[in-house]
mmCIF file of C-alpha atoms and ligand atoms in Angstrom:
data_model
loop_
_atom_site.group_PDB
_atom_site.id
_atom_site.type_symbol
_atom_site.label_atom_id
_atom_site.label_comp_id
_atom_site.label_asym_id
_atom_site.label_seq_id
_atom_site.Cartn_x
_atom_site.Cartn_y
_atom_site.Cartn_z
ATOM 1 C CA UNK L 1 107.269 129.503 106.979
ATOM 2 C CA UNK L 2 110.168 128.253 104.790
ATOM 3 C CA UNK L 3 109.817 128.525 101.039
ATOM 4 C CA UNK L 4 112.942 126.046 100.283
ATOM 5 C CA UNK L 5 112.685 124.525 97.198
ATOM 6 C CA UNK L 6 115.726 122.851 97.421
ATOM 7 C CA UNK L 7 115.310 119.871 99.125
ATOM 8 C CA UNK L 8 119.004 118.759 99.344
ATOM 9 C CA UNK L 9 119.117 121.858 101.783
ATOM 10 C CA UNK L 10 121.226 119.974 104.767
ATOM 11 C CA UNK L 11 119.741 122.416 107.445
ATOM 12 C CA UNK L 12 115.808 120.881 106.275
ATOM 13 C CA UNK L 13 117.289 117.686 106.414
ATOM 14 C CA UNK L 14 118.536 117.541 109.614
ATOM 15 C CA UNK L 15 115.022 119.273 110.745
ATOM 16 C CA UNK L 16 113.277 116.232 108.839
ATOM 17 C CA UNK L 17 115.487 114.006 111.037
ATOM 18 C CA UNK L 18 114.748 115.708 114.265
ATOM 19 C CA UNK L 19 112.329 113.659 116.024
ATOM 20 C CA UNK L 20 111.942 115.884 119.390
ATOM 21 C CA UNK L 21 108.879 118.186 119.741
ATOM 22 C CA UNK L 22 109.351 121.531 120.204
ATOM 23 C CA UNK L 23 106.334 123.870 120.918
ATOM 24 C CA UNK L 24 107.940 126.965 118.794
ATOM 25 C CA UNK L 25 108.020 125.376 115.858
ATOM 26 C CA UNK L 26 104.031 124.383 116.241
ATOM 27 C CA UNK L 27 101.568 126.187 113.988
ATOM 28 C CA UNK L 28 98.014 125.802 115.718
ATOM 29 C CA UNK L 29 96.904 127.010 112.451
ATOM 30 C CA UNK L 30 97.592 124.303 110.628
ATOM 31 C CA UNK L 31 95.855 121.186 111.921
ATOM 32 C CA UNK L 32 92.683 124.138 110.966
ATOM 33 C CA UNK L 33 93.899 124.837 107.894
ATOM 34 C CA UNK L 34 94.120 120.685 106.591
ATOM 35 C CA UNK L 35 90.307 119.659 108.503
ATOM 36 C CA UNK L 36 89.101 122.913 106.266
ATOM 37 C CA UNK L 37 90.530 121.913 103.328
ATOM 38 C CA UNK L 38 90.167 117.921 104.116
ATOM 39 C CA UNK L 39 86.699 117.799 105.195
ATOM 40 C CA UNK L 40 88.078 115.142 107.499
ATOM 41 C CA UNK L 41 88.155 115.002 111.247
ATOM 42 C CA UNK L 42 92.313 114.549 111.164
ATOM 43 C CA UNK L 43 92.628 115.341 115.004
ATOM 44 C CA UNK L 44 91.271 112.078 115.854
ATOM 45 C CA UNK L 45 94.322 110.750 114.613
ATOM 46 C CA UNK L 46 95.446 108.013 117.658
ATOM 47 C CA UNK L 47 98.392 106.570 115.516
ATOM 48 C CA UNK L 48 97.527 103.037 115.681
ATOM 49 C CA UNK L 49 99.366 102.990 112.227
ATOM 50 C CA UNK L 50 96.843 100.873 110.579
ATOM 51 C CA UNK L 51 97.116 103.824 107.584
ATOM 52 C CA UNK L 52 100.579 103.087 107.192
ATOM 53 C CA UNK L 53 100.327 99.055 107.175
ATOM 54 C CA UNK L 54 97.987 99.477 104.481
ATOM 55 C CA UNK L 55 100.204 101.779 102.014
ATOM 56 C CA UNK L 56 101.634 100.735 99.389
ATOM 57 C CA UNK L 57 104.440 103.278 99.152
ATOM 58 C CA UNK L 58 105.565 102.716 102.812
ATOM 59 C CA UNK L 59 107.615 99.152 101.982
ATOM 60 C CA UNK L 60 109.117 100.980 98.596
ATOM 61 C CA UNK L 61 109.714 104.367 100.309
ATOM 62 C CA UNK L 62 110.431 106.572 102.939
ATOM 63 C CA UNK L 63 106.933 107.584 103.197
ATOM 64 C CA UNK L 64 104.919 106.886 106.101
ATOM 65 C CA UNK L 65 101.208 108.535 106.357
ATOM 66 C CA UNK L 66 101.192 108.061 109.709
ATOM 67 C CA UNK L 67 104.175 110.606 110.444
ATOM 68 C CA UNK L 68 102.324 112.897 108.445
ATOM 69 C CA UNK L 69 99.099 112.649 110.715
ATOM 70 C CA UNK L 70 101.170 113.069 113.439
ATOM 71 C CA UNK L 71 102.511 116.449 112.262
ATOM 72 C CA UNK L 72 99.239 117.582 111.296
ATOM 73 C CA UNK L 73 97.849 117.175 114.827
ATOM 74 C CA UNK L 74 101.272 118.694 116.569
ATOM 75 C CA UNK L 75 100.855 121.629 113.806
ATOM 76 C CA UNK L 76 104.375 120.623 112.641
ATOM 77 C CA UNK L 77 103.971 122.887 109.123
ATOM 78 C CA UNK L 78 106.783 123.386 107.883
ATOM 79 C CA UNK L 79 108.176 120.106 108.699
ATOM 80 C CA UNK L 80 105.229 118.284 106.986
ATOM 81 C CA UNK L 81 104.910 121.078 104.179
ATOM 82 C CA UNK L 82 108.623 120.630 103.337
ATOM 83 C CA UNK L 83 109.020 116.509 103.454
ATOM 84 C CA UNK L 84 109.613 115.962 99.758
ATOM 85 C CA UNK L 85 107.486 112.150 100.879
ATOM 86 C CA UNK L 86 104.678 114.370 100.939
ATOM 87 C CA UNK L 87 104.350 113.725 97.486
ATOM 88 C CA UNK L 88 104.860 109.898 97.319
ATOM 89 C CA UNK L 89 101.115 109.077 98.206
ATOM 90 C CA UNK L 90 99.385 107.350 94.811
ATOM 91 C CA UNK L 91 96.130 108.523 96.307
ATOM 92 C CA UNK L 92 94.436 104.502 96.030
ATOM 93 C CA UNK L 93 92.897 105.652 99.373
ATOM 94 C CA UNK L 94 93.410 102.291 101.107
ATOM 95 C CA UNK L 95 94.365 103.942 104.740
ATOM 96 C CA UNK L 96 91.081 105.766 103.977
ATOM 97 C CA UNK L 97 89.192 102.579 103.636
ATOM 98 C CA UNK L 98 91.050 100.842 106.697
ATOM 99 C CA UNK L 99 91.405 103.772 109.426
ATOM 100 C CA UNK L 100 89.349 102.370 112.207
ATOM 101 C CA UNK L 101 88.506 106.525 113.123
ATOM 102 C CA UNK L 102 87.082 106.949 110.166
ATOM 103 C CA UNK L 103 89.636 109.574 109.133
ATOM 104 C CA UNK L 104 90.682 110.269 105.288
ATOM 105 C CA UNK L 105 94.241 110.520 105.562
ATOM 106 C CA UNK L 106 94.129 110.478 101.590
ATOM 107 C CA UNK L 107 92.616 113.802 101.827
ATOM 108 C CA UNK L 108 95.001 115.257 105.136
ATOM 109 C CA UNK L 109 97.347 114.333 102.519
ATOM 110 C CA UNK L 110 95.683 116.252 99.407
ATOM 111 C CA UNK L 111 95.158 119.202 102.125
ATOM 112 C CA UNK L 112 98.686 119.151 102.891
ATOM 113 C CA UNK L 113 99.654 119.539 99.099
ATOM 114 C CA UNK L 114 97.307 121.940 98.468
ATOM 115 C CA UNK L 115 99.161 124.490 101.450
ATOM 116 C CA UNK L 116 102.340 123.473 100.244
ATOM 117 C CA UNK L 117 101.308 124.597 96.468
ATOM 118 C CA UNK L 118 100.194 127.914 97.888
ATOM 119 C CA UNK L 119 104.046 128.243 99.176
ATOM 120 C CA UNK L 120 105.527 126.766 95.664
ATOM 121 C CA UNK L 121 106.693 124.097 97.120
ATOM 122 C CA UNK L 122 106.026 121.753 94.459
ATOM 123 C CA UNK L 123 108.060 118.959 92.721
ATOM 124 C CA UNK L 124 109.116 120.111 89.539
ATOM 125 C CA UNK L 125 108.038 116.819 88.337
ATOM 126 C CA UNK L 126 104.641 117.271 89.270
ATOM 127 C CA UNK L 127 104.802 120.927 87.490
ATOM 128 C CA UNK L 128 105.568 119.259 84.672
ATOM 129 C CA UNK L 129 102.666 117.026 84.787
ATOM 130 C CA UNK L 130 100.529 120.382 84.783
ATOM 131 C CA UNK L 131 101.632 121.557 81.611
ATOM 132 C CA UNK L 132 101.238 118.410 79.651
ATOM 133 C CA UNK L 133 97.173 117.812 81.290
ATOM 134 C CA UNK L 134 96.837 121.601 80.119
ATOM 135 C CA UNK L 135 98.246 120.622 76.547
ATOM 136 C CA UNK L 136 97.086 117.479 75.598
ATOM 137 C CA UNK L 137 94.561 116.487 78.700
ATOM 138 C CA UNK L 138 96.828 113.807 80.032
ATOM 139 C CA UNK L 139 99.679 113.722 82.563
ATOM 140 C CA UNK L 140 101.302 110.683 80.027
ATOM 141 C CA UNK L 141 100.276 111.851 76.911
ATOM 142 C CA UNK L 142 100.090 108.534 73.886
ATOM 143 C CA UNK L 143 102.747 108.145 72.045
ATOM 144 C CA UNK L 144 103.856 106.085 68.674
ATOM 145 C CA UNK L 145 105.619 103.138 70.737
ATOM 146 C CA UNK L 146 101.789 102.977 72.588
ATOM 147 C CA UNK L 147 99.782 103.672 69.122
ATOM 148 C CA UNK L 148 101.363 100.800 67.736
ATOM 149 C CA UNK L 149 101.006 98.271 70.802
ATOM 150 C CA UNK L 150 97.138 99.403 70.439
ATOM 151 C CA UNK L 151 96.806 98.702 67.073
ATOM 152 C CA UNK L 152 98.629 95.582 67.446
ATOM 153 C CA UNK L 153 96.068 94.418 70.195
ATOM 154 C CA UNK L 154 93.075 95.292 67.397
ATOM 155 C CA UNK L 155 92.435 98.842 69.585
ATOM 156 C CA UNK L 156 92.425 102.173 67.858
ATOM 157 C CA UNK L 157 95.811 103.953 68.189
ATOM 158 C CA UNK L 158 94.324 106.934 70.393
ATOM 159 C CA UNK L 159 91.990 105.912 73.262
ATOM 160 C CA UNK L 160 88.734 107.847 73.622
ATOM 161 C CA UNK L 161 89.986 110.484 75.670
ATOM 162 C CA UNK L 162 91.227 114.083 74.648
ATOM 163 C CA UNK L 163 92.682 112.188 72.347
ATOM 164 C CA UNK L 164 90.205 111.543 70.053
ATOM 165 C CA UNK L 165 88.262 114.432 71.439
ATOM 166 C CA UNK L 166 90.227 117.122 71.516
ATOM 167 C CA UNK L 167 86.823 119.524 71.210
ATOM 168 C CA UNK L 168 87.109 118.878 75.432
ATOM 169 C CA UNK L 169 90.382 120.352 75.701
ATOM 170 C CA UNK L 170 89.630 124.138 76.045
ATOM 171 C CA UNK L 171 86.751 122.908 79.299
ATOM 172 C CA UNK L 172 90.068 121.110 80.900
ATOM 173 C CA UNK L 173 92.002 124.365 80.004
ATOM 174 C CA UNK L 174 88.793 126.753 81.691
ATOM 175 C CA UNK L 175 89.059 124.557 84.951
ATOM 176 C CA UNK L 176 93.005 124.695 85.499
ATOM 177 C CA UNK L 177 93.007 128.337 84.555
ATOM 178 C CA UNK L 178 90.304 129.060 87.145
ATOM 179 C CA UNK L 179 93.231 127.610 89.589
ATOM 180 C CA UNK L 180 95.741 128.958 87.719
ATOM 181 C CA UNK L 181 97.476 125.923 88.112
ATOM 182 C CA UNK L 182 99.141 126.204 84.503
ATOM 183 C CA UNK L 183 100.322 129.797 85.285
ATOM 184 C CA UNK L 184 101.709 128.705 88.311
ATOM 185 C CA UNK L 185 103.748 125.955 87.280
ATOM 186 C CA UNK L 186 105.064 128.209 84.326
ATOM 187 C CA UNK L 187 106.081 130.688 86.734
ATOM 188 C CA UNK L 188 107.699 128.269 88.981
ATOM 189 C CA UNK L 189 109.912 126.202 86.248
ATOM 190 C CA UNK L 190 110.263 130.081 84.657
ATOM 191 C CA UNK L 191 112.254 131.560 87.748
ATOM 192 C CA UNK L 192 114.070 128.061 88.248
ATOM 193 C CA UNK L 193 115.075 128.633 84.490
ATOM 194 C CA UNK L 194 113.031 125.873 83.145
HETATM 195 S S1 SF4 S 1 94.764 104.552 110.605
HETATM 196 FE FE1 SF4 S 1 93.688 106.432 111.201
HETATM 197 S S2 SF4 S 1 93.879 106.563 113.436
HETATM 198 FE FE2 SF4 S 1 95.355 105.028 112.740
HETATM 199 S S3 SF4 S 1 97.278 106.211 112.493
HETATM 200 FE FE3 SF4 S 1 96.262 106.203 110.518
HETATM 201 S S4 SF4 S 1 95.017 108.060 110.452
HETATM 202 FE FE4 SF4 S 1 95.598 107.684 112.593
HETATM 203 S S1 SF4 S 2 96.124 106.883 99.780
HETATM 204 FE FE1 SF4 S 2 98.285 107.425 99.908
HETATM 205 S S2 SF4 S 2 98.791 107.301 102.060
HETATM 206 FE FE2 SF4 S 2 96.859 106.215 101.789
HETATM 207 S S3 SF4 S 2 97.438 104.066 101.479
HETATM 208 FE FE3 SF4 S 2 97.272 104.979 99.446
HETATM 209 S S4 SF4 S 2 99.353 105.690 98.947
HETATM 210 FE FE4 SF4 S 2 99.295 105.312 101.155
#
């Protein structure tokens, strides 16, 4: 299992591009490993591509959900674990509503993060994101430019979030650290010289 965090690598990139099947590079641990973590029955997958009609992303990106089915069920790991698309799902669970096998492929999706977490293979972005929900309980925190368009619309400059009740931060702080989702994305952005 490849680590690579560098996803201009050209060797992934040609592997991303690679449409063949081969059976060595098949996991049959990993169509397991995303039903566990899923909860959904993702080797019922029949690609009818209804999942990927639906998607918002797919006419604005690369992305297609229906690719990433598809490696699930051929136990394509790395090549699905490695795709930086894997993180271009918004999670509005439309293909979830719509499949017509009554698969999540929101949560194949979340399952697929998950394993690729466990490897660091994370958008640094996303990392990011981690550190400011730890600090201030939001991945955008407010800021003046917002506080005044609030107050301007009659609203009170913070909204009533962490914001205003900051007494919920350390319960926010108790569930990340119980992840360790904060200590890994210091750790991460820490060796990358962050
Ligand atoms: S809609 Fe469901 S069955 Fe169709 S390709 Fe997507 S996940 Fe597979
Ligand atoms: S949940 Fe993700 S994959 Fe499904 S339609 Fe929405 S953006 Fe696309």
């Amino acid at each position: 299992m490849a680590t690579e965090k560098n996803y201009g690598n050209p060797e992934l990139e040609n592997k991303l591009r690679d449409r063949y099947f081969y059976t060595t590079d098949s996991n049959p641990e990993f169509l397991a490993d995303v039903k566990k973590i899923s909860r959904t029955i993702a080797h019922m997958c029949y690609q009818c591509g209804t999942c990927t009609g639906s998607c918002p992303s797919a006419p604005r990106s690369s992305y297609r959900i229906r690719l990433f089915m598809r490696r699930g069920v051929l136990g394509l790991e790395q090549e699905a674990l490695n795709d930086p698309d894997l993180w271009l799902c918004t999670t509005c669970y439309s293909c979830t509503d719509r499949c017509p096998r009554d698969i999540a492929p929101t949560d194949v999706i979340m399952a697929m993060r998950n394993l690729a977490f466990k490897y660091d293979i994370v958008p640094r972005n996303f990392l990011k994101t981690v550190q400011l929900i730890y600090t201030t309980g939001h991945g955008v925190p407010n800021n003046d430019v917002n506080r005044a368009a609030r107050e301007k619309l009659g609203l009170t400059a913070d909204p009533p979030t962490t914001h205003s009740y900051p007494e919920f931060m350390p319960g926010i702080q108790k569930i990340m650290d119980h992840y360790k989702m904060k200590e890994n994305a210091d750790r991460i952005l820490a060796e990358e010289g962050q």
